[in-house]
Amino acid sequence: MKNSTPELMEKLVSLCKRRGFIFQSSEIYGGINGFWDYGPYGTAMKKAVEQLWWHEMVETRQNVEGLDSTVICHPKVWKASGHLDKFGDLMTDCRDCKARHRVDQMEDKSLCPGCGSKNLTEPREFNLMMKTYVGPVSDEDHAAYLRAETCQPIFVDFHLVRIAARQTLPFGIAQIGKAFRNEINPRNFIFRSREFTQMEMEFFCEDEEAMNWYEYWKNERIKYYREILGFGEDELKIHDHETLAHYAKAALDIEFKFPFGWGELEGVHHRGTWDLGRHQEFSGENLEYFDQEKNKKIMPTVIETSVGLDRTMLALLCHAYDEDSAETKKEGMQEDIRIVLRLPPRVAPVQAAILPLAKKLSENAEKLYKDISRFYRAEFDVTGSIGKRYRRQDEIGTPYCLTFDFDSLNDNSVTVRDRDSMKQERVSTDQLKSYLDKLVYNI
Ligand code: GAP
């Protein structure tokens, strides 16, 4: 595992661009800091990771419902959540070199970390909310904000979802969507950007049960990283928060060992009754829940799991990146080292590549591609030597290459090459689906 070397980050950024996973937004205009575009393979992988989370958190649970809210909400939502009054960092500007710094990150609060000058402005609060205007008039009465987290609309829609889905406590509401923060210092590739995707689940329960649910969700989420995404013991750690928000009883971060150090991947938070309470206060609507057993109204307590999709992508790519020298010559290649993304097959952008050995075989091989692509993300590639095609598939993390050769015409079989072991096995085409199902989904 090479995920702690700083050079890995450079190699990864370069691979992501070269192979069309991720690149700077608006690159032909010089790029825009903190914004990233996902290319063809990046998009395929991102959709797969998103679908995997949704499957594990919503589709396989009777007590979690889905939501897809708007990015722009009523501005009062952000007043109630506290984002408009306090969501940002204390910043100071250097009058000499003009650099802007976060005060909490400065070792010496009276010296510019850039040029060493003492000529700094008084620290000022810098709000991270992105602002826009709704309607034809751009004045304060028409100001609105792009959501800074996906969970607030979940609280706002709590009642509507609960009633429509006929849920009783305890139950959760999940949402995947874009969030926007005007980060002062976007950095480390897609780790901290200004536009990103969050996958959040808010679980509503009775206060007496909340700590049990906190433990439950913490364990579920760790299990997900270890057993489904395959992260190792040495790649993950839990960081329990020492200081808590006044309404919270517990909070932790699940951290991943990125090449630049440990970084937060996901937060599991006990949010108390704060959010529903604030939206009740600011909207004037009663958001309490009628507890039939207790025969009284209660304000549910919330346990949240919140993860960035882009950070999950980065963690997966760091985890997967490898260089090996295993028997590359056997496949007719000159170079000693191959780059390989050892992605879990469930999230690999291409799960099966169909490679006809010669152009003449294209027509028949394409029929196989049509069959396989009904069940798996598949790619058809006929250009270049077979060794070069294997190498290309290794670099994008394709777990299985299906080589269609002249014998395939007679025996209806293909050679399946395993990305990691590079071992090859002859498999009959009518067995291929069950063969791949076993490897990819273990079914
Ligand atoms: N609702 C709680 C919440 O938003 P957060 O710790 O601010 O909590 C949750 O964000 C997750 O969202 C983080 O663990 C991280 O994965 C992701 N995230 C936050 N800011 C991000 C940014 N600027 N770029 C990419 N991902 C970010």
Tab-separated table of C-alpha atoms and ligand atoms in Angstrom:
chain	number	residue	atom	x	y	z
A	1	MET	CA	0.000	0.000	0.000
A	2	LYS	CA	1.595	3.269	-1.120
A	3	ASN	CA	-1.010	5.687	0.105
A	4	SER	CA	1.205	7.603	2.484
A	5	THR	CA	3.772	8.914	0.025
A	6	PRO	CA	3.320	12.560	-1.032
A	7	GLU	CA	4.345	11.749	-4.633
A	8	LEU	CA	1.309	9.520	-4.890
A	9	MET	CA	-0.905	12.582	-4.996
A	10	GLU	CA	0.946	13.967	-8.028
A	11	LYS	CA	0.799	10.615	-9.790
A	12	LEU	CA	-2.897	10.314	-9.060
A	13	VAL	CA	-3.761	13.807	-10.285
A	14	SER	CA	-1.833	13.124	-13.462
A	15	LEU	CA	-3.476	9.716	-14.005
A	16	CYS	CA	-6.919	11.189	-13.352
A	17	LYS	CA	-6.376	13.810	-16.032
A	18	ARG	CA	-4.714	11.503	-18.566
A	19	ARG	CA	-7.366	8.822	-18.289
A	20	GLY	CA	-10.336	11.148	-18.052
A	21	PHE	CA	-11.361	10.666	-14.430
A	22	ILE	CA	-11.114	14.195	-13.027
A	23	PHE	CA	-9.730	17.503	-14.275
A	24	GLN	CA	-9.890	21.200	-13.463
A	25	SER	CA	-13.126	22.924	-14.347
A	26	SER	CA	-12.863	25.509	-17.169
A	27	GLU	CA	-9.312	24.447	-17.927
A	28	ILE	CA	-9.112	26.216	-21.295
A	29	TYR	CA	-9.737	29.517	-19.440
A	30	GLY	CA	-6.980	28.818	-16.947
A	31	GLY	CA	-9.171	26.851	-14.529
A	32	ILE	CA	-11.154	28.026	-11.533
A	33	ASN	CA	-9.830	27.233	-8.092
A	34	GLY	CA	-11.825	24.729	-6.053
A	35	PHE	CA	-13.964	23.358	-8.907
A	36	TRP	CA	-13.437	20.006	-10.623
A	37	ASP	CA	-15.033	18.202	-13.570
A	38	TYR	CA	-15.438	14.445	-13.765
A	39	GLY	CA	-14.636	12.959	-17.180
A	40	PRO	CA	-16.082	9.740	-18.647
A	41	TYR	CA	-14.435	7.237	-16.266
A	42	GLY	CA	-14.733	9.579	-13.273
A	43	THR	CA	-18.446	10.009	-13.940
A	44	ALA	CA	-19.004	6.258	-14.251
A	45	MET	CA	-17.164	5.623	-11.005
A	46	LYS	CA	-18.847	8.489	-9.151
A	47	LYS	CA	-22.301	7.232	-10.136
A	48	ALA	CA	-21.345	3.743	-8.982
A	49	VAL	CA	-20.093	4.990	-5.579
A	50	GLU	CA	-23.207	7.103	-5.158
A	51	GLN	CA	-25.450	4.160	-6.055
A	52	LEU	CA	-23.564	1.902	-3.657
A	53	TRP	CA	-24.078	4.329	-0.760
A	54	TRP	CA	-27.760	4.743	-1.671
A	55	HIS	CA	-28.198	0.979	-1.878
A	56	GLU	CA	-26.568	0.392	1.515
A	57	MET	CA	-28.218	3.327	3.298
A	58	VAL	CA	-31.684	3.514	1.705
A	59	GLU	CA	-32.657	0.645	-0.574
A	60	THR	CA	-31.775	-2.141	1.842
A	61	ARG	CA	-33.389	-0.490	4.891
A	62	GLN	CA	-37.076	-0.241	5.617
A	63	ASN	CA	-36.533	2.594	8.062
A	64	VAL	CA	-34.642	5.037	5.796
A	65	GLU	CA	-36.423	7.145	3.153
A	66	GLY	CA	-34.942	9.141	0.285
A	67	LEU	CA	-35.178	12.840	-0.567
A	68	ASP	CA	-33.995	14.988	-3.462
A	69	SER	CA	-34.419	18.630	-2.487
A	70	THR	CA	-33.485	21.836	-4.276
A	71	VAL	CA	-30.082	23.470	-3.949
A	72	ILE	CA	-31.691	26.856	-3.281
A	73	CYS	CA	-34.060	27.007	-0.321
A	74	HIS	CA	-35.923	29.823	1.372
A	75	PRO	CA	-33.214	32.100	2.857
A	76	LYS	CA	-34.776	31.682	6.314
A	77	VAL	CA	-33.618	28.046	6.261
A	78	TRP	CA	-30.031	29.299	6.553
A	79	LYS	CA	-30.952	31.868	9.156
A	80	ALA	CA	-32.528	29.119	11.275
A	81	SER	CA	-29.629	26.719	10.762
A	82	GLY	CA	-27.196	29.398	11.904
A	83	HIS	CA	-25.215	29.399	8.651
A	84	LEU	CA	-25.960	33.029	7.833
A	85	ASP	CA	-24.812	34.307	11.197
A	86	LYS	CA	-21.977	31.967	11.901
A	87	PHE	CA	-20.534	29.763	9.210
A	88	GLY	CA	-17.023	30.686	8.420
A	89	ASP	CA	-13.579	31.460	9.607
A	90	LEU	CA	-11.785	34.419	11.113
A	91	MET	CA	-9.563	35.845	8.391
A	92	THR	CA	-6.777	38.394	8.302
A	93	ASP	CA	-5.234	40.135	5.274
A	94	CYS	CA	-1.564	41.004	4.915
A	95	ARG	CA	-1.372	44.643	3.767
A	96	ASP	CA	2.088	44.043	2.293
A	97	CYS	CA	1.848	40.825	0.268
A	98	LYS	CA	-1.990	40.955	0.020
A	99	ALA	CA	-2.368	37.288	1.037
A	100	ARG	CA	-5.413	36.277	3.101
A	101	HIS	CA	-4.998	33.792	5.962
A	102	ARG	CA	-7.216	31.808	8.316
A	103	VAL	CA	-6.338	32.992	11.813
A	104	ASP	CA	-6.811	29.534	13.381
A	105	GLN	CA	-4.176	28.110	11.012
A	106	MET	CA	-1.503	30.739	11.790
A	107	GLU	CA	1.216	29.630	14.188
A	108	ASP	CA	2.078	33.201	15.154
A	109	LYS	CA	-1.167	35.223	15.011
A	110	SER	CA	0.735	38.502	14.578
A	111	LEU	CA	2.978	37.550	11.635
A	112	CYS	CA	2.026	36.944	7.995
A	113	PRO	CA	2.913	33.272	7.240
A	114	GLY	CA	3.650	34.311	3.640
A	115	CYS	CA	6.080	37.247	3.926
A	116	GLY	CA	6.620	37.622	7.670
A	117	SER	CA	5.135	41.138	7.771
A	118	LYS	CA	3.445	42.433	10.910
A	119	ASN	CA	1.210	44.651	8.833
A	120	LEU	CA	-1.998	42.591	9.212
A	121	THR	CA	-5.628	43.717	9.249
A	122	GLU	CA	-7.877	43.044	12.260
A	123	PRO	CA	-9.319	39.499	11.962
A	124	ARG	CA	-12.747	39.513	10.288
A	125	GLU	CA	-15.453	36.879	9.998
A	126	PHE	CA	-15.655	35.456	6.457
A	127	ASN	CA	-18.925	33.707	5.600
A	128	LEU	CA	-18.677	30.578	3.453
A	129	MET	CA	-22.231	30.659	2.061
A	130	MET	CA	-22.468	31.205	-1.702
A	131	LYS	CA	-24.927	33.927	-2.530
A	132	THR	CA	-27.171	34.464	-5.541
A	133	TYR	CA	-30.358	36.407	-6.405
A	134	VAL	CA	-33.726	34.932	-7.236
A	135	GLY	CA	-35.825	36.862	-9.771
A	136	PRO	CA	-34.925	39.827	-11.934
A	137	VAL	CA	-33.835	42.199	-9.151
A	138	SER	CA	-30.392	41.792	-7.606
A	139	ASP	CA	-30.942	43.387	-4.230
A	140	GLU	CA	-30.916	42.123	-0.641
A	141	ASP	CA	-34.661	41.388	-0.702
A	142	HIS	CA	-34.019	38.855	-3.462
A	143	ALA	CA	-30.850	37.312	-2.035
A	144	ALA	CA	-30.733	33.523	-1.733
A	145	TYR	CA	-28.014	30.995	-0.953
A	146	LEU	CA	-26.726	27.770	-2.431
A	147	ARG	CA	-27.054	25.098	0.245
A	148	ALA	CA	-23.938	24.604	2.345
A	149	GLU	CA	-25.002	21.138	3.472
A	150	THR	CA	-27.639	18.734	2.199
A	151	CYS	CA	-29.105	17.971	5.624
A	152	GLN	CA	-31.021	21.219	6.232
A	153	PRO	CA	-33.740	20.507	3.623
A	154	ILE	CA	-34.140	17.094	5.296
A	155	PHE	CA	-35.087	18.836	8.559
A	156	VAL	CA	-37.322	21.295	6.735
A	157	ASP	CA	-39.174	18.454	4.936
A	158	PHE	CA	-39.204	16.137	7.966
A	159	HIS	CA	-42.964	16.176	8.459
A	160	LEU	CA	-43.874	15.866	4.776
A	161	VAL	CA	-41.581	12.869	4.288
A	162	ARG	CA	-42.667	11.159	7.505
A	163	ILE	CA	-46.359	11.443	6.707
A	164	ALA	CA	-46.019	10.471	3.027
A	165	ALA	CA	-43.841	7.465	3.885
A	166	ARG	CA	-46.037	6.511	6.924
A	167	GLN	CA	-42.965	6.254	9.127
A	168	THR	CA	-42.871	6.234	12.892
A	169	LEU	CA	-39.825	6.858	15.077
A	170	PRO	CA	-37.115	5.735	14.758
A	171	PHE	CA	-36.486	6.332	11.060
A	172	GLY	CA	-34.087	8.172	8.777
A	173	ILE	CA	-34.124	10.431	5.720
A	174	ALA	CA	-31.210	10.373	3.289
A	175	GLN	CA	-30.171	12.697	0.532
A	176	ILE	CA	-27.330	12.895	-1.990
A	177	GLY	CA	-26.648	16.225	-3.624
A	178	LYS	CA	-24.438	19.183	-4.292
A	179	ALA	CA	-23.263	21.474	-1.527
A	180	PHE	CA	-21.407	24.751	-1.973
A	181	ARG	CA	-18.945	26.485	0.319
A	182	ASN	CA	-16.801	29.450	-0.505
A	183	GLU	CA	-13.750	27.737	1.030
A	184	ILE	CA	-10.894	30.161	1.660
A	185	ASN	CA	-8.301	27.597	0.896
A	186	PRO	CA	-9.488	24.825	-1.452
A	187	ARG	CA	-6.727	22.252	-1.685
A	188	ASN	CA	-5.527	18.681	-1.999
A	189	PHE	CA	-7.245	18.004	-5.326
A	190	ILE	CA	-10.915	17.078	-4.702
A	191	PHE	CA	-10.468	16.814	-0.915
A	192	ARG	CA	-11.551	20.387	-0.236
A	193	SER	CA	-13.434	22.098	-3.032
A	194	ARG	CA	-16.028	24.824	-3.349
A	195	GLU	CA	-18.645	22.693	-5.070
A	196	PHE	CA	-18.924	19.096	-3.895
A	197	THR	CA	-21.421	16.304	-3.340
A	198	GLN	CA	-22.567	15.181	0.089
A	199	MET	CA	-24.291	11.924	1.040
A	200	GLU	CA	-26.132	12.526	4.303
A	201	MET	CA	-28.586	10.575	6.430
A	202	GLU	CA	-30.469	12.097	9.377
A	203	PHE	CA	-31.907	9.507	11.753
A	204	PHE	CA	-34.781	10.684	13.967
A	205	CYS	CA	-35.282	8.900	17.278
A	206	GLU	CA	-36.303	9.308	20.895
A	207	ASP	CA	-33.724	11.008	23.061
A	208	GLU	CA	-33.361	8.031	25.440
A	209	GLU	CA	-32.427	5.823	22.456
A	210	ALA	CA	-30.128	8.309	20.735
A	211	MET	CA	-26.772	7.103	22.086
A	212	ASN	CA	-27.610	3.500	21.097
A	213	TRP	CA	-28.373	4.684	17.583
A	214	TYR	CA	-25.170	6.728	17.540
A	215	GLU	CA	-23.174	3.565	18.296
A	216	TYR	CA	-25.218	1.611	15.762
A	217	TRP	CA	-24.559	4.070	12.912
A	218	LYS	CA	-20.909	4.455	13.820
A	219	ASN	CA	-20.489	0.665	13.531
A	220	GLU	CA	-22.526	0.438	10.341
A	221	ARG	CA	-20.423	3.085	8.665
A	222	ILE	CA	-17.111	1.543	9.731
A	223	LYS	CA	-18.328	-1.829	8.465
A	224	TYR	CA	-19.188	-0.190	5.131
A	225	TYR	CA	-15.670	1.192	4.701
A	226	ARG	CA	-13.974	-2.018	5.724
A	227	GLU	CA	-16.188	-4.692	4.177
A	228	ILE	CA	-17.708	-2.994	1.171
A	229	LEU	CA	-15.064	-0.492	0.084
A	230	GLY	CA	-12.257	-2.726	1.371
A	231	PHE	CA	-10.248	-0.094	3.295
A	232	GLY	CA	-7.564	-1.593	5.538
A	233	GLU	CA	-7.016	-1.293	9.302
A	234	ASP	CA	-4.097	1.073	8.697
A	235	GLU	CA	-6.112	3.356	6.395
A	236	LEU	CA	-8.951	4.317	8.748
A	237	LYS	CA	-9.175	5.768	12.203
A	238	ILE	CA	-11.844	7.241	14.427
A	239	HIS	CA	-11.402	10.682	15.871
A	240	ASP	CA	-13.803	11.385	18.741
A	241	HIS	CA	-14.463	15.122	19.134
A	242	GLU	CA	-13.297	16.504	22.442
A	243	THR	CA	-15.255	19.741	22.137
A	244	LEU	CA	-18.898	19.444	21.221
A	245	ALA	CA	-21.585	21.858	20.078
A	246	HIS	CA	-23.717	22.840	23.066
A	247	TYR	CA	-26.668	20.748	21.827
A	248	ALA	CA	-24.640	17.615	20.953
A	249	LYS	CA	-23.873	14.642	23.144
A	250	ALA	CA	-21.278	13.001	20.874
A	251	ALA	CA	-19.489	13.469	17.548
A	252	LEU	CA	-16.748	11.670	15.675
A	253	ASP	CA	-14.905	11.761	12.383
A	254	ILE	CA	-13.998	8.698	10.382
A	255	GLU	CA	-10.585	9.643	9.014
A	256	PHE	CA	-8.728	8.210	6.039
A	257	LYS	CA	-4.974	8.155	5.590
A	258	PHE	CA	-4.538	10.309	2.491
A	259	PRO	CA	-1.070	10.856	0.966
A	260	PHE	CA	-1.026	14.337	2.581
A	261	GLY	CA	-1.972	12.971	6.012
A	262	TRP	CA	-5.081	11.902	7.920
A	263	GLY	CA	-8.209	13.678	6.716
A	264	GLU	CA	-11.903	13.586	7.575
A	265	LEU	CA	-13.931	11.329	5.334
A	266	GLU	CA	-17.187	11.213	7.241
A	267	GLY	CA	-18.760	12.679	10.356
A	268	VAL	CA	-21.174	10.852	12.655
A	269	HIS	CA	-22.920	13.416	14.829
A	270	HIS	CA	-25.436	13.477	17.623
A	271	ARG	CA	-27.292	16.715	16.791
A	272	GLY	CA	-29.799	16.637	19.613
A	273	THR	CA	-33.086	18.423	18.884
A	274	TRP	CA	-31.273	21.546	17.693
A	275	ASP	CA	-32.158	21.517	13.983
A	276	LEU	CA	-35.844	20.646	14.229
A	277	GLY	CA	-36.163	23.011	17.189
A	278	ARG	CA	-34.667	25.909	15.253
A	279	HIS	CA	-36.800	25.301	12.156
A	280	GLN	CA	-39.875	25.102	14.365
A	281	GLU	CA	-38.930	28.411	15.974
A	282	PHE	CA	-38.155	30.225	12.706
A	283	SER	CA	-41.032	28.828	10.617
A	284	GLY	CA	-43.679	28.921	13.319
A	285	GLU	CA	-44.729	25.382	12.262
A	286	ASN	CA	-44.971	22.668	14.884
A	287	LEU	CA	-42.406	20.011	13.956
A	288	GLU	CA	-42.980	17.780	16.975
A	289	TYR	CA	-43.853	14.121	16.668
A	290	PHE	CA	-46.791	12.546	18.444
A	291	ASP	CA	-45.551	9.532	20.354
A	292	GLN	CA	-48.538	7.173	20.584
A	293	GLU	CA	-47.005	4.971	23.276
A	294	LYS	CA	-46.218	7.909	25.531
A	295	ASN	CA	-49.322	9.715	24.428
A	296	LYS	CA	-47.452	12.982	24.113
A	297	LYS	CA	-45.645	15.185	21.629
A	298	ILE	CA	-41.843	14.987	21.512
A	299	MET	CA	-39.139	16.708	19.512
A	300	PRO	CA	-37.076	13.887	17.910
A	301	THR	CA	-33.333	13.704	18.501
A	302	VAL	CA	-31.128	13.393	15.407
A	303	ILE	CA	-28.140	11.172	14.673
A	304	GLU	CA	-26.403	12.149	11.443
A	305	THR	CA	-24.008	10.348	9.125
A	306	SER	CA	-22.425	12.751	6.639
A	307	VAL	CA	-19.857	11.926	3.986
A	308	GLY	CA	-18.463	13.684	0.930
A	309	LEU	CA	-18.814	11.740	-2.325
A	310	ASP	CA	-15.722	13.441	-3.736
A	311	ARG	CA	-13.693	12.543	-0.648
A	312	THR	CA	-14.864	8.941	-0.955
A	313	MET	CA	-13.685	9.024	-4.583
A	314	LEU	CA	-10.293	10.368	-3.515
A	315	ALA	CA	-9.940	7.771	-0.750
A	316	LEU	CA	-10.853	4.980	-3.167
A	317	LEU	CA	-8.366	6.212	-5.763
A	318	CYS	CA	-5.569	6.530	-3.163
A	319	HIS	CA	-6.392	3.089	-1.823
A	320	ALA	CA	-6.449	1.592	-5.311
A	321	TYR	CA	-3.353	3.138	-6.884
A	322	ASP	CA	-0.504	0.687	-7.211
A	323	GLU	CA	2.562	0.058	-9.312
A	324	ASP	CA	3.811	-3.482	-9.733
A	325	SER	CA	6.362	-5.320	-11.761
A	326	ALA	CA	4.529	-8.617	-11.746
A	327	GLU	CA	5.231	-10.543	-14.897
A	328	THR	CA	4.412	-7.700	-17.247
A	329	LYS	CA	6.819	-9.142	-19.830
A	330	LYS	CA	4.665	-12.235	-20.098
A	331	GLU	CA	1.953	-10.120	-21.696
A	332	GLY	CA	4.392	-8.905	-24.341
A	333	MET	CA	5.156	-5.530	-22.754
A	334	GLN	CA	8.625	-3.985	-22.619
A	335	GLU	CA	8.317	-1.900	-19.478
A	336	ASP	CA	8.875	-3.451	-16.041
A	337	ILE	CA	6.296	-1.519	-14.131
A	338	ARG	CA	2.579	-1.415	-14.647
A	339	ILE	CA	0.249	1.135	-13.077
A	340	VAL	CA	-2.868	-0.495	-11.750
A	341	LEU	CA	-5.931	0.805	-9.944
A	342	ARG	CA	-7.070	-1.980	-7.648
A	343	LEU	CA	-10.605	-0.634	-7.333
A	344	PRO	CA	-13.343	-2.790	-5.822
A	345	PRO	CA	-15.179	-4.295	-8.852
A	346	ARG	CA	-18.478	-2.771	-7.692
A	347	VAL	CA	-17.201	0.781	-8.211
A	348	ALA	CA	-14.724	0.316	-11.082
A	349	PRO	CA	-15.744	2.573	-14.012
A	350	VAL	CA	-15.438	-0.393	-16.367
A	351	GLN	CA	-16.176	-3.771	-14.838
A	352	ALA	CA	-15.537	-5.881	-17.928
A	353	ALA	CA	-13.579	-4.982	-21.062
A	354	ILE	CA	-14.286	-6.996	-24.198
A	355	LEU	CA	-11.138	-7.238	-26.262
A	356	PRO	CA	-11.174	-9.007	-29.638
A	357	LEU	CA	-7.713	-10.357	-30.373
A	358	ALA	CA	-7.930	-9.233	-34.021
A	359	LYS	CA	-10.079	-6.693	-35.882
A	360	LYS	CA	-11.609	-9.550	-37.877
A	361	LEU	CA	-13.244	-10.791	-34.683
A	362	SER	CA	-14.919	-7.466	-33.926
A	363	GLU	CA	-18.378	-8.341	-35.145
A	364	ASN	CA	-18.702	-11.442	-32.963
A	365	ALA	CA	-17.001	-9.811	-29.990
A	366	GLU	CA	-19.365	-6.874	-30.230
A	367	LYS	CA	-22.315	-9.227	-29.755
A	368	LEU	CA	-20.734	-10.348	-26.510
A	369	TYR	CA	-20.241	-6.694	-25.523
A	370	LYS	CA	-23.958	-6.069	-26.094
A	371	ASP	CA	-24.855	-8.986	-23.827
A	372	ILE	CA	-22.438	-8.122	-21.042
A	373	SER	CA	-23.220	-4.384	-21.058
A	374	ARG	CA	-26.825	-5.167	-20.069
A	375	PHE	CA	-25.518	-6.249	-16.656
A	376	TYR	CA	-22.128	-4.650	-16.237
A	377	ARG	CA	-20.352	-1.417	-17.092
A	378	ALA	CA	-18.508	-2.713	-20.133
A	379	GLU	CA	-16.117	-1.337	-22.718
A	380	PHE	CA	-15.233	-2.593	-26.173
A	381	ASP	CA	-11.666	-1.978	-27.321
A	382	VAL	CA	-10.057	-3.217	-30.485
A	383	THR	CA	-7.153	-0.767	-30.904
A	384	GLY	CA	-3.505	-1.619	-30.246
A	385	SER	CA	-1.744	-4.794	-29.151
A	386	ILE	CA	-3.475	-6.937	-26.556
A	387	GLY	CA	-0.690	-6.151	-24.042
A	388	LYS	CA	-1.247	-2.406	-24.458
A	389	ARG	CA	-4.997	-2.835	-24.083
A	390	TYR	CA	-4.521	-4.793	-20.845
A	391	ARG	CA	-2.293	-2.016	-19.570
A	392	ARG	CA	-4.882	0.649	-20.418
A	393	GLN	CA	-7.560	-1.334	-18.584
A	394	ASP	CA	-5.240	-1.814	-15.579
A	395	GLU	CA	-4.784	1.961	-15.351
A	396	ILE	CA	-8.508	2.592	-15.198
A	397	GLY	CA	-9.067	-0.243	-12.741
A	398	THR	CA	-10.983	-2.727	-14.916
A	399	PRO	CA	-11.097	-5.932	-12.865
A	400	TYR	CA	-11.848	-8.314	-15.762
A	401	CYS	CA	-10.714	-8.322	-19.380
A	402	LEU	CA	-12.546	-10.750	-21.663
A	403	THR	CA	-10.381	-11.649	-24.632
A	404	PHE	CA	-12.232	-12.920	-27.661
A	405	ASP	CA	-9.892	-14.962	-29.865
A	406	PHE	CA	-10.190	-17.233	-32.925
A	407	ASP	CA	-11.008	-20.267	-30.753
A	408	SER	CA	-13.931	-18.289	-29.323
A	409	LEU	CA	-15.692	-18.670	-32.674
A	410	ASN	CA	-15.767	-22.455	-32.214
A	411	ASP	CA	-15.838	-23.089	-28.474
A	412	ASN	CA	-18.035	-20.115	-27.437
A	413	SER	CA	-15.558	-19.279	-24.694
A	414	VAL	CA	-13.390	-16.284	-23.850
A	415	THR	CA	-10.272	-15.841	-21.797
A	416	VAL	CA	-10.970	-13.902	-18.607
A	417	ARG	CA	-7.934	-12.071	-17.309
A	418	ASP	CA	-7.924	-10.998	-13.663
A	419	ARG	CA	-6.514	-7.484	-13.120
A	420	ASP	CA	-4.791	-8.192	-9.817
A	421	SER	CA	-3.325	-11.660	-10.280
A	422	MET	CA	-3.049	-11.333	-14.092
A	423	LYS	CA	-4.150	-14.970	-14.187
A	424	GLN	CA	-6.202	-16.118	-17.154
A	425	GLU	CA	-9.069	-18.551	-17.252
A	426	ARG	CA	-11.177	-19.895	-20.108
A	427	VAL	CA	-14.895	-19.342	-19.482
A	428	SER	CA	-17.838	-20.321	-21.655
A	429	THR	CA	-19.854	-17.262	-22.745
A	430	ASP	CA	-23.130	-18.687	-21.428
A	431	GLN	CA	-21.492	-19.012	-17.998
A	432	LEU	CA	-20.017	-15.498	-18.059
A	433	LYS	CA	-22.819	-13.720	-16.229
A	434	SER	CA	-22.866	-16.132	-13.294
A	435	TYR	CA	-19.041	-16.195	-13.308
A	436	LEU	CA	-18.881	-12.381	-13.025
A	437	ASP	CA	-21.792	-12.190	-10.550
A	438	LYS	CA	-19.845	-14.402	-8.176
A	439	LEU	CA	-16.694	-12.286	-8.477
A	440	VAL	CA	-18.301	-8.843	-8.413
A	441	TYR	CA	-21.245	-9.295	-6.055
A	442	ASN	CA	-20.372	-12.577	-4.395
A	443	ILE	CA	-23.761	-14.027	-5.447
B	1	GAP	N1	-24.206	18.205	7.860
B	1	GAP	C1	-22.950	18.108	8.502
B	1	GAP	C2	-21.842	18.577	7.665
B	1	GAP	O1	-22.020	19.125	6.595
B	1	GAP	P1	-19.236	18.722	7.550
B	1	GAP	O2	-18.185	18.069	8.413
B	1	GAP	O3	-19.148	20.171	7.315
B	1	GAP	O4	-20.630	18.314	8.213
B	1	GAP	C3	-19.527	16.583	6.054
B	1	GAP	O5	-19.247	17.974	6.155
B	1	GAP	C4	-18.660	15.915	5.016
B	1	GAP	O6	-18.757	16.631	3.779
B	1	GAP	C5	-17.168	15.914	5.360
B	1	GAP	O7	-16.831	14.829	6.189
B	1	GAP	C6	-16.534	15.806	3.987
B	1	GAP	O8	-16.496	14.461	3.563
B	1	GAP	C7	-17.500	16.585	3.100
B	1	GAP	N2	-17.009	17.959	2.870
B	1	GAP	C8	-17.155	19.029	3.679
B	1	GAP	N3	-16.582	20.139	3.143
B	1	GAP	C9	-16.063	19.734	1.955
B	1	GAP	C10	-15.349	20.417	0.914
B	1	GAP	N4	-15.094	21.711	0.978
B	1	GAP	N5	-14.958	19.696	-0.168
B	1	GAP	C11	-15.245	18.381	-0.259
B	1	GAP	N6	-15.917	17.699	0.681
B	1	GAP	C12	-16.327	18.358	1.779
